[in-house]
mmCIF file of N, CA and C in Angstrom:
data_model
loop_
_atom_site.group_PDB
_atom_site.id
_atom_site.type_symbol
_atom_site.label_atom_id
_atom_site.label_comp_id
_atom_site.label_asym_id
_atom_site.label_seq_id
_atom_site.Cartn_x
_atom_site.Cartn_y
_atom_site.Cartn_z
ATOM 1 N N UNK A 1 -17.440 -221.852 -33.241
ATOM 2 C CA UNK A 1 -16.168 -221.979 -32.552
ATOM 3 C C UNK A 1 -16.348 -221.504 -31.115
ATOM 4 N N UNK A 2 -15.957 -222.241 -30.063
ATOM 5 C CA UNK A 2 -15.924 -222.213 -29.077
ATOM 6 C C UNK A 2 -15.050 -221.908 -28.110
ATOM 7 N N UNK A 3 -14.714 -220.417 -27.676
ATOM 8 C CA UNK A 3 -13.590 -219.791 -27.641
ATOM 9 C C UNK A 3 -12.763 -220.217 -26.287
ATOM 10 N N UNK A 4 -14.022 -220.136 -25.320
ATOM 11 C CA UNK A 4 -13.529 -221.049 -23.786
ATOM 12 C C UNK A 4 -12.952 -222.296 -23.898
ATOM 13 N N UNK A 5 -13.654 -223.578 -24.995
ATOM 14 C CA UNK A 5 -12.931 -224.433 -24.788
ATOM 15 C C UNK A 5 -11.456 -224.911 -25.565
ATOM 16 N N UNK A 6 -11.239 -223.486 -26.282
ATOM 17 C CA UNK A 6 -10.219 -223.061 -26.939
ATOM 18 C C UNK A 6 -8.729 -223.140 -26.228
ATOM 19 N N UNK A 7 -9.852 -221.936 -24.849
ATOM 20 C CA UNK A 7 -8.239 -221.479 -24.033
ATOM 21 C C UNK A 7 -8.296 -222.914 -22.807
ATOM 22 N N UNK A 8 -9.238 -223.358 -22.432
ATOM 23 C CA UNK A 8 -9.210 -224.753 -21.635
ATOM 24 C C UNK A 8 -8.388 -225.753 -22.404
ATOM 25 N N UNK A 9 -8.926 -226.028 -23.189
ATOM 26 C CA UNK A 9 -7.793 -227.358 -23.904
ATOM 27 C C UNK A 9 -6.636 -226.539 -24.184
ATOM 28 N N UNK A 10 -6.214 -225.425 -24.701
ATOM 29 C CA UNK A 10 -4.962 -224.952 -24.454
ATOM 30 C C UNK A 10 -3.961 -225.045 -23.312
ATOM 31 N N UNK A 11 -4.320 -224.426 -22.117
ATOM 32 C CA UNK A 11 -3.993 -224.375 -20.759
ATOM 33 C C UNK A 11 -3.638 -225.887 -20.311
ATOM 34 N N UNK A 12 -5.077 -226.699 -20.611
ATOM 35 C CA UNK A 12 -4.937 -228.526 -20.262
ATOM 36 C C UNK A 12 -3.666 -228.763 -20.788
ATOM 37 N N UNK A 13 -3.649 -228.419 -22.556
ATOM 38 C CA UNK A 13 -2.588 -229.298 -22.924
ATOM 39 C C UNK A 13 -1.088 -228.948 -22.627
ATOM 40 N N UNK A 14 -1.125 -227.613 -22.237
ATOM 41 C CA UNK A 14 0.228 -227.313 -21.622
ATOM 42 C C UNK A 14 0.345 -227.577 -19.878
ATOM 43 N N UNK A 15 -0.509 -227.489 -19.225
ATOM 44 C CA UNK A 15 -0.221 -227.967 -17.704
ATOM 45 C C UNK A 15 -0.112 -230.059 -18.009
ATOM 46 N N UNK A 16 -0.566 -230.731 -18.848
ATOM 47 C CA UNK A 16 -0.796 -231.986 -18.969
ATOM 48 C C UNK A 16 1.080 -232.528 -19.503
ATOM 49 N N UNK A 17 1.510 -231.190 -20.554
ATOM 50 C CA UNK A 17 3.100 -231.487 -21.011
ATOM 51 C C UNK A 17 3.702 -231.545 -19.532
ATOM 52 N N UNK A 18 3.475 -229.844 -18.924
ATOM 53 C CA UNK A 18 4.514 -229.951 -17.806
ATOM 54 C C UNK A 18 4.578 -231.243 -16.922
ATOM 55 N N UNK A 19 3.238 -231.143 -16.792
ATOM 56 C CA UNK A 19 3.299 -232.303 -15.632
ATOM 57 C C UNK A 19 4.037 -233.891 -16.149
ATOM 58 N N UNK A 20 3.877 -234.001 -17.354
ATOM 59 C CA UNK A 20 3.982 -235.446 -17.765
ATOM 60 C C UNK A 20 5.702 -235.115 -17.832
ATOM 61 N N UNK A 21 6.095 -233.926 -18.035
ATOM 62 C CA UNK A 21 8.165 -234.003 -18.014
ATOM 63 C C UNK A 21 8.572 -234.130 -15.967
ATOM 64 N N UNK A 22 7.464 -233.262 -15.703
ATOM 65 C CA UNK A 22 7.980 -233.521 -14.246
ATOM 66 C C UNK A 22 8.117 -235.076 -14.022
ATOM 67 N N UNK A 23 7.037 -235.695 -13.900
ATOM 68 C CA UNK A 23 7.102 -236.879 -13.545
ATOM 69 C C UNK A 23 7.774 -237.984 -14.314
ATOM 70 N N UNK A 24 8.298 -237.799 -15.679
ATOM 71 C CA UNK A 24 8.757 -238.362 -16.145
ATOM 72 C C UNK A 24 10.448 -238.191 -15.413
ATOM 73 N N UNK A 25 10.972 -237.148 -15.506
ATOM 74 C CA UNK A 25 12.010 -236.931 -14.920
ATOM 75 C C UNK A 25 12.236 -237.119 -13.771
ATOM 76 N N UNK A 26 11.312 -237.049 -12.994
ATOM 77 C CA UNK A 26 11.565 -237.944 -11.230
ATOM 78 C C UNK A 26 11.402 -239.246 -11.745
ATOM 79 N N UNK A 27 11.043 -239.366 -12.601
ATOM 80 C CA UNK A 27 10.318 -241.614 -11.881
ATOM 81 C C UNK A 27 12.144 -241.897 -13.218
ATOM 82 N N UNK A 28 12.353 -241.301 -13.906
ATOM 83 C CA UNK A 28 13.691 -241.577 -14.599
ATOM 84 C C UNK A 28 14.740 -242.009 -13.474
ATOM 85 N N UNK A 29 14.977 -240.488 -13.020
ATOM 86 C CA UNK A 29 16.165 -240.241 -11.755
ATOM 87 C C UNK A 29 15.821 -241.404 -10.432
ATOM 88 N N UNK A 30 14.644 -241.838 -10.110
ATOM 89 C CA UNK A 30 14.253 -242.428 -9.001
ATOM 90 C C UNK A 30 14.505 -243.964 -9.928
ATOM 91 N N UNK A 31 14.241 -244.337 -10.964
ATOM 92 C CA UNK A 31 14.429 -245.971 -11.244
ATOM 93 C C UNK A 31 15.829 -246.079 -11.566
ATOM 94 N N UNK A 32 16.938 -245.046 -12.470
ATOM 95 C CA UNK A 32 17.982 -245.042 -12.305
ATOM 96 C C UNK A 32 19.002 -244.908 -11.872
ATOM 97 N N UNK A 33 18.465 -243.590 -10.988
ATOM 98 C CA UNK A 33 19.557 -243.029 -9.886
ATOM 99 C C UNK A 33 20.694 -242.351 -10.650
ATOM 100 N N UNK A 34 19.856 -241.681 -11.805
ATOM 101 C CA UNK A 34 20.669 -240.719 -12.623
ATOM 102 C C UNK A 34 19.938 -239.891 -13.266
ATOM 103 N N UNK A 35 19.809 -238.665 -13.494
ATOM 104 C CA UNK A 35 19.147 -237.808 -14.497
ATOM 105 C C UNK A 35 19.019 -238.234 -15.828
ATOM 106 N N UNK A 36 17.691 -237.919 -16.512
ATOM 107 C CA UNK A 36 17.176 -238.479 -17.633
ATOM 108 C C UNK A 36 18.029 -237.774 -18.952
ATOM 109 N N UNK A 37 18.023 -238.318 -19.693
ATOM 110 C CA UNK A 37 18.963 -238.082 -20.829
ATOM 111 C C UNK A 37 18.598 -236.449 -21.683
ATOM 112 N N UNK A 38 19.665 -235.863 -21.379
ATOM 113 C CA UNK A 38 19.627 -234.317 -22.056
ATOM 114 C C UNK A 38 19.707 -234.655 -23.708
ATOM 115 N N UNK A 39 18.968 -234.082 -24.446
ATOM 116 C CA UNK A 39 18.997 -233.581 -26.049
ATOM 117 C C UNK A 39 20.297 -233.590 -26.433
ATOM 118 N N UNK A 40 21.196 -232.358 -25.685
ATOM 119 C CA UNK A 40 22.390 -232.084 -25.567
ATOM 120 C C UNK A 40 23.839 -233.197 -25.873
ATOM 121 N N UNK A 41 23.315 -233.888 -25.123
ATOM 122 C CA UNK A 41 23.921 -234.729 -24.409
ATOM 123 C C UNK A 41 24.388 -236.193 -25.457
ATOM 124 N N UNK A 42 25.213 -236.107 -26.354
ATOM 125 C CA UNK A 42 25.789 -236.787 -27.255
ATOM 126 C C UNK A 42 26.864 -237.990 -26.384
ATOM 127 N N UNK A 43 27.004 -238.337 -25.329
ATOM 128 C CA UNK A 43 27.647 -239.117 -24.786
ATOM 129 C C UNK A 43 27.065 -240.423 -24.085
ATOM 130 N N UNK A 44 25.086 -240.228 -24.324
ATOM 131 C CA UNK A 44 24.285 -241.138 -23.748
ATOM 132 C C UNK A 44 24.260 -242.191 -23.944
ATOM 133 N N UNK A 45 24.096 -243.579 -23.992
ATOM 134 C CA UNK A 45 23.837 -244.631 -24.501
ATOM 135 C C UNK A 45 22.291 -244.621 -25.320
ATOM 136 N N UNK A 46 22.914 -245.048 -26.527
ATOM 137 C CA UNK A 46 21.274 -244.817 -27.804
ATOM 138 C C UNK A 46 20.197 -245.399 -26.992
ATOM 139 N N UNK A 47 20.524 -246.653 -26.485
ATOM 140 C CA UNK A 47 19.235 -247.839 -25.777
ATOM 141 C C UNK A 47 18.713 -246.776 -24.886
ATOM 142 N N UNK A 48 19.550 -245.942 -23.983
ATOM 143 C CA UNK A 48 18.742 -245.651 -23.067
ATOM 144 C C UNK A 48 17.981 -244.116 -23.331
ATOM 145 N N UNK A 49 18.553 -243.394 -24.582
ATOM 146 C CA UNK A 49 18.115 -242.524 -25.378
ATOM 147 C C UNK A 49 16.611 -243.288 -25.315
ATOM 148 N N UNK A 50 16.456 -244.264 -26.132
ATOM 149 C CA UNK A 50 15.263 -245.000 -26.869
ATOM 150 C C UNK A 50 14.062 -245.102 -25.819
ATOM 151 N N UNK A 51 14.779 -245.945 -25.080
ATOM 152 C CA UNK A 51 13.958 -246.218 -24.010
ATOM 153 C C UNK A 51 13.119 -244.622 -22.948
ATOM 154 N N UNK A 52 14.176 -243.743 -22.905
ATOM 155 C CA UNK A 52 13.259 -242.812 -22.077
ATOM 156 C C UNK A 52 12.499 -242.022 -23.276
ATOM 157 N N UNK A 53 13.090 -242.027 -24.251
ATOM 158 C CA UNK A 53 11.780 -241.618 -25.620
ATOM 159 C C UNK A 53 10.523 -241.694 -25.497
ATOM 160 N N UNK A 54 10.657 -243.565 -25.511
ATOM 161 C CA UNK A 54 9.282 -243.972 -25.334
ATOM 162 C C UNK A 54 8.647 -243.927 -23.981
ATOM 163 N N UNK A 55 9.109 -244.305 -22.778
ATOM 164 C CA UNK A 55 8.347 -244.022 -21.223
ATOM 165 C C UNK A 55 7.929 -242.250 -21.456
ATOM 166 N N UNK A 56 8.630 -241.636 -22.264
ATOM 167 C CA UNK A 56 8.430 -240.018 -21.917
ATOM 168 C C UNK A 56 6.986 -239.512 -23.002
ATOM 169 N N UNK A 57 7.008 -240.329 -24.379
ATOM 170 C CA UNK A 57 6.118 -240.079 -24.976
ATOM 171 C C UNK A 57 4.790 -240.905 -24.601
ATOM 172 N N UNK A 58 5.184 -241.927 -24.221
ATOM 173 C CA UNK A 58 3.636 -242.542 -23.636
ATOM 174 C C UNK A 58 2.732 -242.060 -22.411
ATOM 175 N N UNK A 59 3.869 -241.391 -21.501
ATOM 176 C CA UNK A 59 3.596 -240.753 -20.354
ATOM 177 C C UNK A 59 2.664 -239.750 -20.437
ATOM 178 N N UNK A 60 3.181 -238.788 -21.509
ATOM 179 C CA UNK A 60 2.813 -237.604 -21.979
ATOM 180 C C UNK A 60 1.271 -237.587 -22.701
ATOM 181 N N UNK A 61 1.287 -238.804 -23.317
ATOM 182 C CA UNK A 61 0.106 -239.237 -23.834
ATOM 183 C C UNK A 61 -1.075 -239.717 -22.820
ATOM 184 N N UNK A 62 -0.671 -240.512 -22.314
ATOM 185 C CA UNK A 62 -1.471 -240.818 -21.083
ATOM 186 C C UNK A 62 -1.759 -239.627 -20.433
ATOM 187 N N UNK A 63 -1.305 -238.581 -19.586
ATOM 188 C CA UNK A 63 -1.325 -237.284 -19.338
ATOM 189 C C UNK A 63 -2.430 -236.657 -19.746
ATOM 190 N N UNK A 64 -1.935 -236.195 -21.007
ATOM 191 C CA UNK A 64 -2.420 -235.310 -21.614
ATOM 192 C C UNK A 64 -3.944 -235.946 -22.206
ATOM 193 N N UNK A 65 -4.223 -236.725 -22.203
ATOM 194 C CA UNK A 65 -5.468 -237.829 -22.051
ATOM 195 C C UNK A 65 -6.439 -237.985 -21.166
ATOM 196 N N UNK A 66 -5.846 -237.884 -19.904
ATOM 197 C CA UNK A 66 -7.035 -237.957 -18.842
ATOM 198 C C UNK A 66 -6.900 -236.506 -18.112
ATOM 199 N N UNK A 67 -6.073 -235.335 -18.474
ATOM 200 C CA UNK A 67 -6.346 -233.960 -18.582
ATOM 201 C C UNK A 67 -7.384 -233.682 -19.094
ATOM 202 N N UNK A 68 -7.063 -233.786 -20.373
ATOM 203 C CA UNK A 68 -8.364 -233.174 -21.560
ATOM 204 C C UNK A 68 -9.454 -234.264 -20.967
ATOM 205 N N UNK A 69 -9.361 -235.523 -20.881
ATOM 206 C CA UNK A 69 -10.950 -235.858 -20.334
ATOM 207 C C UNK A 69 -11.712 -235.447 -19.351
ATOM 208 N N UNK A 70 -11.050 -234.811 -17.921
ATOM 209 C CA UNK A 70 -11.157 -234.478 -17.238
ATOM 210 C C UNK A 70 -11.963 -232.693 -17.402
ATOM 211 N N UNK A 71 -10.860 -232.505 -18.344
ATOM 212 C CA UNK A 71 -11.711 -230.465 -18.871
ATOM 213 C C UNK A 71 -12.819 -230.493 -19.832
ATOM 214 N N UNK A 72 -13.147 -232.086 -20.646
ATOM 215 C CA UNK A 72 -14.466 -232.092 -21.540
ATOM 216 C C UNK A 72 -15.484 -231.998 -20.034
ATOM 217 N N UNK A 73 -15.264 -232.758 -19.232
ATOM 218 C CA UNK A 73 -16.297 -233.451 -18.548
ATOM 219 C C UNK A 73 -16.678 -231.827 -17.368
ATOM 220 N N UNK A 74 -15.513 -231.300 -17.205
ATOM 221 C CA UNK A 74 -16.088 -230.005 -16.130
ATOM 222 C C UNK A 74 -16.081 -228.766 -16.979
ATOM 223 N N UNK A 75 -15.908 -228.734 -17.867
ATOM 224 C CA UNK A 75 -16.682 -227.479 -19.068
ATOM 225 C C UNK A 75 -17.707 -227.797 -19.040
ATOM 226 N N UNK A 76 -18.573 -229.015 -19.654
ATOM 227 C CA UNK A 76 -19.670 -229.442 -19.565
ATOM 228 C C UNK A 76 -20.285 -229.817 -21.336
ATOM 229 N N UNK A 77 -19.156 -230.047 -21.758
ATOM 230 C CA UNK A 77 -19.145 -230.962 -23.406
ATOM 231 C C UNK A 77 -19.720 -232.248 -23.149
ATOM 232 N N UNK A 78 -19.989 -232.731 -22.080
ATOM 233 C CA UNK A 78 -20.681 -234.133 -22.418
ATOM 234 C C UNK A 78 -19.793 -235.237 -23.335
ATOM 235 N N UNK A 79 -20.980 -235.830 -23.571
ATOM 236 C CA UNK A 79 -20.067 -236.715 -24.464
ATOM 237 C C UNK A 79 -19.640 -236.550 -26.154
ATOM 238 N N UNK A 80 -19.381 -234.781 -26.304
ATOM 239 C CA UNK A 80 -18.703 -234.796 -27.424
ATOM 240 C C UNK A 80 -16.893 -235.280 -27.385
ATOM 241 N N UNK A 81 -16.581 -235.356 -28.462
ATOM 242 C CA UNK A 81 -15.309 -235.699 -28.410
ATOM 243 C C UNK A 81 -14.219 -234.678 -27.959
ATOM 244 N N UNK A 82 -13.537 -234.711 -27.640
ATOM 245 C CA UNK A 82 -12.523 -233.686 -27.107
ATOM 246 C C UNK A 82 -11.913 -232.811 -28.682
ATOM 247 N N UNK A 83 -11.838 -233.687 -29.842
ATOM 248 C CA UNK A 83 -11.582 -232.969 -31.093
ATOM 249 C C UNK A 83 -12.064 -232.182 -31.771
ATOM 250 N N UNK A 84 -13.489 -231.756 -31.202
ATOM 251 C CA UNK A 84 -14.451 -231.155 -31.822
ATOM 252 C C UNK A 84 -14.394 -229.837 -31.933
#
């Protein structure tokens, strides 16, 4: 067990969340010209519930994807898998 790349992919995968809500929430507010739909917020339209679901989970994925590829490759894991 590899304790550094423990707290690296840790750190990645939480700076890779933040970043993927920041930008999800500007490019929301900037294509709609309204703030992205609160949890809270029982008055939303479902479609557009749905829709920032998915831009927010794919985002996040994408993100958090070329983060962690980025921390295999400058730890110096080579070409093991990031799951390892």
């Amino acid at each position: 067990m590899d304790i550094g790349w423990k707290i690296v992919s840790t750190v990645g995968g939480l700076a890779a969340g933040f970043l993927a809500k920041q930008v999800v929430e500007q490019g929301w507010k900037f294509a709609t010209g309204h703030n992205a739909p609160d949890e809270d917020d029982f008055e939303s339209n479902l479609v557009e519930i749905v829709v920032f679901s998915v831009v927010a989970g794919a985002t996040r994925t994408v993100i958090h994807n070329l983060v962690m590829r980025k921390a295999n490759q400058v730890y110096g894991r080579g070409a093991k898998s990031v799951s390892d």
